[in-house]
Every structure is written in C-alpha cells, then in structure tokens.
Coordinates of C-alpha atoms in Angstrom, one line a residue:
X1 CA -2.6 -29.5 -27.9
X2 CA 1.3 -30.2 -27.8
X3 CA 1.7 -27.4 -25.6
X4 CA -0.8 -27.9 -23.5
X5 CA 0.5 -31.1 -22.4
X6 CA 3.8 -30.1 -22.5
X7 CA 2.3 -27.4 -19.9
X8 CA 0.4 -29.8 -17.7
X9 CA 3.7 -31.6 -17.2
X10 CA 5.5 -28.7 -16.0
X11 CA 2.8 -28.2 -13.1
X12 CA 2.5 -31.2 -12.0
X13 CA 7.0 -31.1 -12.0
X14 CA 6.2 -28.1 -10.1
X15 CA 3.2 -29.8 -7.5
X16 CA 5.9 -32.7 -6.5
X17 CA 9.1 -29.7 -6.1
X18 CA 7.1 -27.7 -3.7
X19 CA 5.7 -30.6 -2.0
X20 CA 9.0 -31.1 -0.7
X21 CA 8.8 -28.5 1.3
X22 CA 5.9 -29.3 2.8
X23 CA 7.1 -32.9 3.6
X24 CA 10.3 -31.7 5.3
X25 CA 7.8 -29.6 8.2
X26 CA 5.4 -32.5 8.5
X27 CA 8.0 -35.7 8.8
X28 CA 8.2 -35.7 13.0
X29 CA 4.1 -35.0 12.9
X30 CA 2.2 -37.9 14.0
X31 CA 0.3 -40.2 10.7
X32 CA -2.5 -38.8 11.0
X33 CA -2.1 -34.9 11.1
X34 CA 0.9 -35.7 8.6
X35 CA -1.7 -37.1 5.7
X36 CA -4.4 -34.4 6.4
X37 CA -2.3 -32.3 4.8
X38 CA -0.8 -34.4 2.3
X39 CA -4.3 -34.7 1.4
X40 CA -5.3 -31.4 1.4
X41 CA -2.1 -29.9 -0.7
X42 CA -2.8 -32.5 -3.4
X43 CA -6.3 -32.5 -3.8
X44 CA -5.9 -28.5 -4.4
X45 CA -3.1 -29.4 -7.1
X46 CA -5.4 -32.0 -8.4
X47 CA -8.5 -29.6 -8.9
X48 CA -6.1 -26.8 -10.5
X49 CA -4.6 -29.3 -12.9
X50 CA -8.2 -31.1 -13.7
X51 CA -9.4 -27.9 -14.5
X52 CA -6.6 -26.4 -16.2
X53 CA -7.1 -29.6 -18.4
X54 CA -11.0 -29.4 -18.5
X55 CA -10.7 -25.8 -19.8
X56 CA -8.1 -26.2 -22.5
X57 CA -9.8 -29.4 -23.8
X58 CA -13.6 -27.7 -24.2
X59 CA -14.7 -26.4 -20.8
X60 CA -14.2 -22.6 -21.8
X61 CA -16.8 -23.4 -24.3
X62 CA -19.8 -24.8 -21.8
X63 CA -18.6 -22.4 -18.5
X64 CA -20.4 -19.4 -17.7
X65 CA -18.0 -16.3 -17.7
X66 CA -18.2 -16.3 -13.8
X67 CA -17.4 -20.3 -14.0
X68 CA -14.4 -19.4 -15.7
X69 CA -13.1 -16.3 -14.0
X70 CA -13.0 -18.5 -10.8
X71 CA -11.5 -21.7 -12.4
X72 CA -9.1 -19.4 -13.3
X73 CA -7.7 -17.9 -10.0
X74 CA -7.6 -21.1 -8.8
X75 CA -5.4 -22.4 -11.3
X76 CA -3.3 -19.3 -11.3
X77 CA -3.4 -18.8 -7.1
X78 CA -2.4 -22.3 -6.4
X79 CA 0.9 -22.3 -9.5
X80 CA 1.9 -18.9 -8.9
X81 CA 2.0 -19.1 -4.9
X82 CA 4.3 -22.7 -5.5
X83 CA 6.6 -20.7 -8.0
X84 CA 7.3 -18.4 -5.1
X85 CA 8.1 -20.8 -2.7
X86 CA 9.7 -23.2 -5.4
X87 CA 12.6 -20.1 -6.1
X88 CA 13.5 -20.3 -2.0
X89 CA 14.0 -24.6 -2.5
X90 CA 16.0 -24.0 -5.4
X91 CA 18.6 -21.9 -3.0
X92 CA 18.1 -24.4 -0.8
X93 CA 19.3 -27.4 -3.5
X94 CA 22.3 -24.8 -5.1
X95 CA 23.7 -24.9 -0.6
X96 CA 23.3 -28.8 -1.1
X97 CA 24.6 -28.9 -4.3
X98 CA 27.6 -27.0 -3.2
X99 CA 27.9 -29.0 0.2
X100 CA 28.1 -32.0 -1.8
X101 CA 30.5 -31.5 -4.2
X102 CA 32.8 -29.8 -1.3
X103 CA 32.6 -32.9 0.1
X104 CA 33.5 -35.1 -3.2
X105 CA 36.5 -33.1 -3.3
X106 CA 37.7 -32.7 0.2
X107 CA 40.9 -34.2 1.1
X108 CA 39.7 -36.4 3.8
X109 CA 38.3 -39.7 1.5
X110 CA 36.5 -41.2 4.7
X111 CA 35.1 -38.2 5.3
X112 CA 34.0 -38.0 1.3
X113 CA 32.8 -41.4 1.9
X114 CA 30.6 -41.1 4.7
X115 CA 29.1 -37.4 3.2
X116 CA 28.5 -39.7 0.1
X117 CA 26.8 -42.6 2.0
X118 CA 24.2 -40.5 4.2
X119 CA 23.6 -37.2 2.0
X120 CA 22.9 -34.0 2.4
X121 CA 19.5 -33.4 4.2
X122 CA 17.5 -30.7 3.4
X123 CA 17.9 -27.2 5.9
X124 CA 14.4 -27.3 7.7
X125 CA 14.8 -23.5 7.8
X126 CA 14.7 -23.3 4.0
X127 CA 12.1 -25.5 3.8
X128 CA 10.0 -23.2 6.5
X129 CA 10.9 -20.4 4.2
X130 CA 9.5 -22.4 1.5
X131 CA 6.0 -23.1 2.9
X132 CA 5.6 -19.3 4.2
X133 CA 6.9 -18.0 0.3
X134 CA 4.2 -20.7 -1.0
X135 CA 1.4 -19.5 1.7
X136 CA 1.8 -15.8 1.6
X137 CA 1.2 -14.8 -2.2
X138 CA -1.8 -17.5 -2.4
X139 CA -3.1 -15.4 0.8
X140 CA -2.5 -12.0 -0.7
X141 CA -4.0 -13.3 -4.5
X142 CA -7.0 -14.4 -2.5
X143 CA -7.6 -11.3 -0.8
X144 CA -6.8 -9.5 -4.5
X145 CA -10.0 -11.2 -5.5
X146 CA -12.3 -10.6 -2.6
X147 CA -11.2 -7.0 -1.5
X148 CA -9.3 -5.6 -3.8
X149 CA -11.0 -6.7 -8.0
X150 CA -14.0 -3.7 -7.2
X151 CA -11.5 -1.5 -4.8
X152 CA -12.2 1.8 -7.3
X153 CA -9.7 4.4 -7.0
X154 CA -10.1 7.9 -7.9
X155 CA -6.6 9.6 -9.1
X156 CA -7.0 13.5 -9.6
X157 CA -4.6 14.7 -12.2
X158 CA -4.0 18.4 -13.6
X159 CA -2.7 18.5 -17.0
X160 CA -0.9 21.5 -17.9
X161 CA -1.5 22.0 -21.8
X162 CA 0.8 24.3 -23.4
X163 CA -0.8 27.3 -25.3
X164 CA -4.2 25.7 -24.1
X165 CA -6.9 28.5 -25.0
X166 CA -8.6 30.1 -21.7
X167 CA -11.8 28.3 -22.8
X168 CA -10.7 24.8 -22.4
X169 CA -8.8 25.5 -19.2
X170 CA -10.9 23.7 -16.3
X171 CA -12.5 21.3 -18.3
X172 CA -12.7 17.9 -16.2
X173 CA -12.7 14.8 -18.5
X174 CA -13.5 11.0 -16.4
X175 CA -11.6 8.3 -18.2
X176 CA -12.0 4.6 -17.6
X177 CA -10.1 1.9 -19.8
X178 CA -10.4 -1.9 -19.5
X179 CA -13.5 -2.6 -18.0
X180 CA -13.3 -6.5 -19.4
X181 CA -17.3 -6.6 -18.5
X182 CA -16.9 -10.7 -19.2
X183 CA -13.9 -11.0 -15.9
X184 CA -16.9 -9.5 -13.4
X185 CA -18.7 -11.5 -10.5
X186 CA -19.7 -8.7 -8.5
X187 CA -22.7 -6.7 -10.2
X188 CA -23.7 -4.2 -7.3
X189 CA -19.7 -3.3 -6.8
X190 CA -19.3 -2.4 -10.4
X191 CA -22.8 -0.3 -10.1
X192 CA -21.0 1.8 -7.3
X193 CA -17.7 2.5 -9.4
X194 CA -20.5 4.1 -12.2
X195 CA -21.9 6.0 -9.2
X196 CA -18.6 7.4 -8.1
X197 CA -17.5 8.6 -11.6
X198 CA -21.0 10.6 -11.9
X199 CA -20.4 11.9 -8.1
X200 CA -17.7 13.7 -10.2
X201 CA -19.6 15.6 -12.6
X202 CA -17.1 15.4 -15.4
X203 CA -17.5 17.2 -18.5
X204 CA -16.3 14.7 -20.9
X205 CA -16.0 11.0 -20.5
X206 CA -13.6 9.0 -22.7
X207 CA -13.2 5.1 -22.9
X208 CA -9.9 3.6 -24.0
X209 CA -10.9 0.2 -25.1
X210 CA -11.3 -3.5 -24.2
X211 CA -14.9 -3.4 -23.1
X212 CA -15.1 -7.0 -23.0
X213 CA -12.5 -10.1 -23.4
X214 CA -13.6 -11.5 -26.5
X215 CA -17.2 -11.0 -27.1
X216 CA -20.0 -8.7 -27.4
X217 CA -22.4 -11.3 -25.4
X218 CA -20.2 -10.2 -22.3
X219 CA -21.3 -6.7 -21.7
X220 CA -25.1 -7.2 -22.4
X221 CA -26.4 -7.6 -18.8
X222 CA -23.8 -4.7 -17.8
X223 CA -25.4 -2.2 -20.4
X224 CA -27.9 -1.1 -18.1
X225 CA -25.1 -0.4 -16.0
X226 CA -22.8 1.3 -18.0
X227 CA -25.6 3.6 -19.7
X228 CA -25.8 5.4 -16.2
X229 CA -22.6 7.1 -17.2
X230 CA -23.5 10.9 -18.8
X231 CA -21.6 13.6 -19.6
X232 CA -22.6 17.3 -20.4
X233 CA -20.0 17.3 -23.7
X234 CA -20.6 13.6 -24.5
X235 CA -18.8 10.2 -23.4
X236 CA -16.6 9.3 -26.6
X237 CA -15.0 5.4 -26.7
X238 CA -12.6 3.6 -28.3
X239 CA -11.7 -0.3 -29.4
X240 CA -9.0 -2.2 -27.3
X241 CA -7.5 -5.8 -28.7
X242 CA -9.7 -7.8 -27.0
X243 CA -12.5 -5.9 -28.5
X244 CA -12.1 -7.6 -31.7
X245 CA -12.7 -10.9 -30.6
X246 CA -9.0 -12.2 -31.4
X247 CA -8.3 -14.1 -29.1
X248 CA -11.3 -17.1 -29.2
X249 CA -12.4 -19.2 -31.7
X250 CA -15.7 -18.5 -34.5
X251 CA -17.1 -21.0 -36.4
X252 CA -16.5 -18.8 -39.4
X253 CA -15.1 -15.0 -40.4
X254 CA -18.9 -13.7 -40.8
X255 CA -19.7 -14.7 -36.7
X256 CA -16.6 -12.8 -35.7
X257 CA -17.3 -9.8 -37.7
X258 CA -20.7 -10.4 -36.6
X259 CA -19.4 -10.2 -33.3
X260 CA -17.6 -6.9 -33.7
X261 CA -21.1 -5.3 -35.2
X262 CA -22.9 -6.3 -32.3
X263 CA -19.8 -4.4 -29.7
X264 CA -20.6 -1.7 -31.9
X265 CA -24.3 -1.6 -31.4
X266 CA -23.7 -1.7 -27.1
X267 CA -21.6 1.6 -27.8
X268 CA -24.5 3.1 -29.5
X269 CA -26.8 1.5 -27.1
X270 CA -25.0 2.9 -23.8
X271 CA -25.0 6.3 -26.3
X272 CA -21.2 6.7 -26.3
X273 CA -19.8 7.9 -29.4
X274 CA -17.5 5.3 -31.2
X275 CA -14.4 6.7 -32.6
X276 CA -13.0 4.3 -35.9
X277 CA -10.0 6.2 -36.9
X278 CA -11.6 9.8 -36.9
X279 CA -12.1 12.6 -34.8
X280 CA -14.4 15.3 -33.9
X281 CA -14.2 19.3 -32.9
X282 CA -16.2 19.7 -30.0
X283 CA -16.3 23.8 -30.3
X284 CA -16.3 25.5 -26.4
X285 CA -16.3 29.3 -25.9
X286 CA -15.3 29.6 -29.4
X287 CA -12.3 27.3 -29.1
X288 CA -11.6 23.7 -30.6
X289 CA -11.1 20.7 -28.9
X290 CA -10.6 17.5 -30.9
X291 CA -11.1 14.0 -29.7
X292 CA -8.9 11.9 -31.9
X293 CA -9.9 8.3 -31.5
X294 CA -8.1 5.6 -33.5
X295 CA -8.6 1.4 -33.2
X296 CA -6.0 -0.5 -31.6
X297 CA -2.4 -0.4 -32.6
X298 CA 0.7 -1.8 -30.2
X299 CA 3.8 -2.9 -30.6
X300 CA 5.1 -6.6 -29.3
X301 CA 2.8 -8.7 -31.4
X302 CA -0.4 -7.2 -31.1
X303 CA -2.8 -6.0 -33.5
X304 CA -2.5 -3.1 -35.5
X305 CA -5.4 -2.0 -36.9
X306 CA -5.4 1.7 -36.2
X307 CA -4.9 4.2 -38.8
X308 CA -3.5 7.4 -36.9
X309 CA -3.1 9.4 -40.0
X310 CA -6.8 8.9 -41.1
X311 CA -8.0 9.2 -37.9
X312 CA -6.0 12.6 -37.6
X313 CA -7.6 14.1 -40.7
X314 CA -9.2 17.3 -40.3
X315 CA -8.0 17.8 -36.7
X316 CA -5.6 19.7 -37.9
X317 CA -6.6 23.4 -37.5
X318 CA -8.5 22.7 -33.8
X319 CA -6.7 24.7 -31.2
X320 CA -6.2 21.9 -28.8
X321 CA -6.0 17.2 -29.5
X322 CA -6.2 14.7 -27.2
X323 CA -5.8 11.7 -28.5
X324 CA -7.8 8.0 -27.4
X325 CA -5.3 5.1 -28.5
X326 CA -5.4 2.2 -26.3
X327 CA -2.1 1.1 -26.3
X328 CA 0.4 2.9 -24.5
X329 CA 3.2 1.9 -26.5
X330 CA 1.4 3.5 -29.5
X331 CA 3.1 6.8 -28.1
X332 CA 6.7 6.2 -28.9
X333 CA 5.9 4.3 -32.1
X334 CA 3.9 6.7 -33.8
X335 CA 2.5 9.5 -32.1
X336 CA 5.2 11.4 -30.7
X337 CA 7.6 10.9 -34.1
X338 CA 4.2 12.4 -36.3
X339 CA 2.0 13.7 -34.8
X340 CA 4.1 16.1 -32.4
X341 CA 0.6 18.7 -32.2
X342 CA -1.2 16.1 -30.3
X343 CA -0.9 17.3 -26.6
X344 CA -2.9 14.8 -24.9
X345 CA -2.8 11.0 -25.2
X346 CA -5.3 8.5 -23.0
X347 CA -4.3 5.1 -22.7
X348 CA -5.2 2.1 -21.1
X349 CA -3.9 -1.6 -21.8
X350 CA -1.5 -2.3 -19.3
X351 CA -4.0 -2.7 -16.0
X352 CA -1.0 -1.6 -14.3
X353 CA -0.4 -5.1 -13.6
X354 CA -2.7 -5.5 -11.7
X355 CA -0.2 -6.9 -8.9
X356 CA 2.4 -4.1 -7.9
X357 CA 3.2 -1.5 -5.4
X358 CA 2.3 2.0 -5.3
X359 CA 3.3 3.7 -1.9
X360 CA 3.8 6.6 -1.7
X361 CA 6.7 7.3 -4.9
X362 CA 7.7 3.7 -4.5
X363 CA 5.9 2.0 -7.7
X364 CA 7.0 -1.1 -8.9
X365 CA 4.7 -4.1 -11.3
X366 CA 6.6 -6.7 -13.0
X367 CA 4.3 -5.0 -16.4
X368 CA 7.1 -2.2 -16.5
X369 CA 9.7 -5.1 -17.8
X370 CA 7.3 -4.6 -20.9
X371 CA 6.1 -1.5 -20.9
X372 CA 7.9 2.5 -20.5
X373 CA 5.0 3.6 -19.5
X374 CA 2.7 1.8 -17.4
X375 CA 0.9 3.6 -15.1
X376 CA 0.1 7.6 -14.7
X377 CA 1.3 10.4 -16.5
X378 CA 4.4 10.6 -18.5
X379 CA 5.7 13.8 -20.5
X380 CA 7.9 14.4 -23.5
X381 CA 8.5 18.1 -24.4
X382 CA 4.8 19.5 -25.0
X383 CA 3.5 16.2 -25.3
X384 CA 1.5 14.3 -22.9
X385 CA 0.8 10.6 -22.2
X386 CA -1.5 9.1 -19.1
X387 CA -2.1 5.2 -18.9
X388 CA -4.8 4.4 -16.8
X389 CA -4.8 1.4 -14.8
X390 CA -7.6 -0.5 -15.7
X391 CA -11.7 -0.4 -14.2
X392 CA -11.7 -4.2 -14.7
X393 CA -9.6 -7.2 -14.6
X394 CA -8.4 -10.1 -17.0
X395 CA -6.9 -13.4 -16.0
X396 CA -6.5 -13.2 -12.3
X397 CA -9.7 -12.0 -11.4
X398 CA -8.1 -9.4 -8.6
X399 CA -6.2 -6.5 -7.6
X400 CA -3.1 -6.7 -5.3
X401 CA -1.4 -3.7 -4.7
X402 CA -2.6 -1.6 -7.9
X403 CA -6.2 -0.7 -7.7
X404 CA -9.2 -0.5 -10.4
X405 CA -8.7 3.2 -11.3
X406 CA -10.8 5.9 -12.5
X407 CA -9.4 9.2 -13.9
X408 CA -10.0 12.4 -13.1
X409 CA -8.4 14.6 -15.1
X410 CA -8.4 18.6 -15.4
X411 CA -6.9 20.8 -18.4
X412 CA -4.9 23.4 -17.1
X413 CA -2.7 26.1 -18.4
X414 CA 1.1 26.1 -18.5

C-alpha cells in the first residue's frame, strides 16, 4: 500500500513538472482559450491517477479484462508521454541553473543583483520542445493500440541444422508465443492472425508459453478461436510465467493450483499437446525429431520451475532436438553449457518490447538493456536460438514499432 502511495505521489510530482510546459505556451492566450486547456490537461491527469488509484485499491478485482486493458493505456499513455517531455524541461532547468549561478558569481554585483531580483525565465523554445516530446509518444502509443496490437507479421526464417537427416530437411514448423488471451479487445482481428498461420500450412505448430496473464478464465471465450489451429504432425505447447497464475492474488493454494489444472484442460481442449518437462520422438522418413518442452525457467527473478534435465530424458538417441523453453535467457543459463546436442531452441517472453524499431537492420527496444537476445535468430557454434516477438500484448495494450509476430520457420541443411 506504501508503495503505492509513494507512487501516486511521484505522478502527480510529474502532472505539475510538465504542466509547466504547457503554461509557458498558453500565458499570452486570451482567459478563456488559456483554461480550456488547463482543464483539459488536468482532467486527463485526474482520470489516470483516479484510476491508477481505483485499480491498486480493488478495481482489478470488479473490471472486466477489456475494462482493464484500457484503464491501463490510459494510465501508461498519459505518464509515459509526460516523462518524455519532462527529460526536455529538465535541460531546460540544468541552462537556468547554470545561467543563475553564472550570474551569482559574475564580477559585476549590480548586475548579480538585478539577475537575482527578476530570475531566470523559462526559454519558450524548450518549453515548445516540451509540449511536442509530451504530444508525440502519447500520439504514437495511441496509434500502437488502434493499428498496430492485431498488426500480425509473418517472419520467414530458414534454419540451417547441422548434420540434419534429409528427412527433416523442409519441414515448416508455425510458432506463436505470448498470446496473453486476457490483454485482447479485438475478437475478429485475433480470428484473422489464426487464419493467416493456417494459410501457411505448417507442419508442426509449437507454443512457447504465456497463454493468458494470470488465469485460465481468460482464454475460455478465445478457445473456439484458437482450436482453429491444425497441424499435420501435431501443435505441441508449453507454460510461460504468467501461466502459473503468479502474479494475482487466490484466496487459497488449492484455487491457484486449481487454476493451473483448468490452463491445462484449454490445452487439451484446443488438442495441443502439453509438454511438462518431457519430450516426444515424432519418427519422419525413418528419422527422429524430438520436441523437448520444459516449464518456465529465467533468470532475473523469475520463476524456475523447469526441469531441463528431466525434460531431456530419452531424447537422447533422436537424430535431431528442438527445444520449447519460454524464456530466452534460459539459453545461456542452461542450455547451451549442457545440453550442447540441442540444435534448435524456441522462445518467446520478451514481446520484443513491444515499442522499438525494426527498419531495415536498424533494431533497437529498450527490452535489449535486459535481454542478449530479444528478437530473431541468434547462433552459437551448432546451436540455435529464435525469440519470437509475441502474438499478444501485456501492459500497454499495443504495438509501436515491433509487430505481433508469427513464425515461419523451415529446417534446412548446412
């Protein structure tokens, strides 16, 4: 509860900082133009702080998912916009800073004086600067949410596989990761993403985890959706950390294990095979493929209940592994020092960000501060890793710059 407040305070610190900004641009308007937007910019800080409050005190209890995914990216839009354009006043009160104390120190005491009796106004161009860096990423978060949360992606990838058998050369396996089913508003969008991974008759599909945000009631109207997906050589899943139900409250250890059964059961009921720290051989043209599948395990503080050495077990003799861990940074930790026979990892987690920039071989998200590897394919020796960037979203409710993705990869030869 401490926190919260503690957190409260700091926005509302923040609402009256970048106000300034806006106060400098509207001083020489005329009274009434000047307090329409006074009143504007603080009822939208007073509805993001009401309901930042109203959620952290008992209103994520009584909203509907969609109720909260919204409260949500307005709290975030209209704090994360006024950071931005909070960083250009602080240059602008470092020049003043500096200005005054040149002038507390400058030879001429009646100059000192009179710098000391009328101030140091604040530069209109910095304060211009200010509103436009407080405008822009609230614009650009918006359109995140309404163009760019459903904005599927398909990225092709070869994988060369070294001494991969001529049997399993071609094979084309779909993998989706992070769908968050309780983060979705739009029903028909989500129903065309399904439609464009079956327009690419995969062979295999794999999940890599986080199906919903925290509970198995989240997914229940999208099963119908998500069943649509078939796959000649089956569709093979995965847990991620939210999976588990973690990160809400239960009135009791049996409802959240409860909770976890019943995730089970909608893998079962959208007929996609549940990996729990095992594996199986999927035998094609007399060659071995195994699907490794082990429950989450990360690094940084989150959970670790994955067992890659049980889940290993018996995969030994197969001719080729690929490996479904949903954290990327499982890889370094574990994978790569053990298990150096596993060619193939699939991971997920990360969402890319879901705020970056991907043009062209620019790519940049602040999640690669936390991360190695983030986004795509990444390759040590004969071992492979590819993180996919997320079907769904969490938190902000959008894409900007890195869009919902679904893979399309192909097993080639070296």
């Amino acid at each position: 509860m401490l926190s919260i407040i503690l957190l409260a305070g700091l926005f509302i610190l923040l609402d009256f900082y970048a106000f300034q900004a806006f106060k400098v641009l509207t001083d020489d308007l005329a009274p009434y133009p000047r307090r329409t937007i006074y009143a504007i910019y603080w009822i939208i800080s007073l509805v993001a702080l009401v309901g930042f409050l109203f959620y952290n005190f008992g209103g994520k209890n009584v909203l509907t998912d969609g109720q909260r995914t919204f409260l949500f990216a307005w709290i975030f839009i209209n704090y994360a916009s006024k950071f931005f354009g909070s960083m250009v006043l602080v240059i602008d009160d470092v020049v003043r800073l500096g200005q005054w104390a040149y002038a507390q120190f400058s030879t001429s005491a009646s100059d000192t004086a009179s710098e000391g009796a009328t101030g140091i106004s604040r530069s209109e161009f910095l304060a211009r600067a200010s509103v436009v860096a407080t405008v822009v990423p609230a614009l650009g978060l918006s359109y995140g949410i309404a163009s760019g949360a459903h904005d599927y992606r398909i990225h092709r990838v070869k994988v060369p596989i070294a001494n991969l058998p001529k049997g399993l050369e071609g094979i084309r396996i779909a993998q989706l990761s992070d769908i968050h089913s309780g983060s979705f508003f739009n029903k028909n969008a989500v129903k065309n993403g399904i439609e464009m991974v079956m327009a690419e008759k995969p062979d295999l599909i794999f999940f890599t985890g986080d199906l919903v945000n925290n509970k198995a009631s989240e997914v229940e109207e999208y099963i119908p959706v998500l069943n649509k997906l078939k796959a000649p050589l089956g569709i093979y899943s995965i847990l991620g950390n939210h999976d588990y139900g973690d990160y809400t409250s239960w009135p009791s250890p049996q409802v959240k294990q409860a909770n976890l059964e019943n995730l089970k059961l909608a893998h079962k009921l959208m007929n996609w095979k549940l990996l729990l720290d095992e594996n199986e051989i999927l035998t094609i043209d007399n060659h071995r493929l195994a699907i490794i599948g082990v429950e989450n395990w990360g690094t940084g503080g989150f959970a670790q209940y994955g067992h890659l050495n049980k889940a290993y077990q018996g995969a030994e003799e197969a001719d080729t592994r690929i490996l479904l861990s949903h954290d990327p940074s499982h890889w370094d930790a574990q994978v790569r020092p053990h298990h150096s026979d596993i060619e193939l990892t699939l991971s997920g987690h990360t969402h890319g960000g879901q705020v970056g920039i991907e043009w062209g071989k620019l790519r940049w998200s602040f999640v690669q501060y936390r991360y190695k590897q983030w986004a795509g394919l990444y390759q040590e020796g004969n071992q492979q890793l590819y993180v996919n960037r997320g079907f769904g979203y969490i938190g902000y409710p959008g894409r900007l710059g890195i869009r919902p993705e679904i893979t399309m990869l192909e097993l080639t030869q070296t």
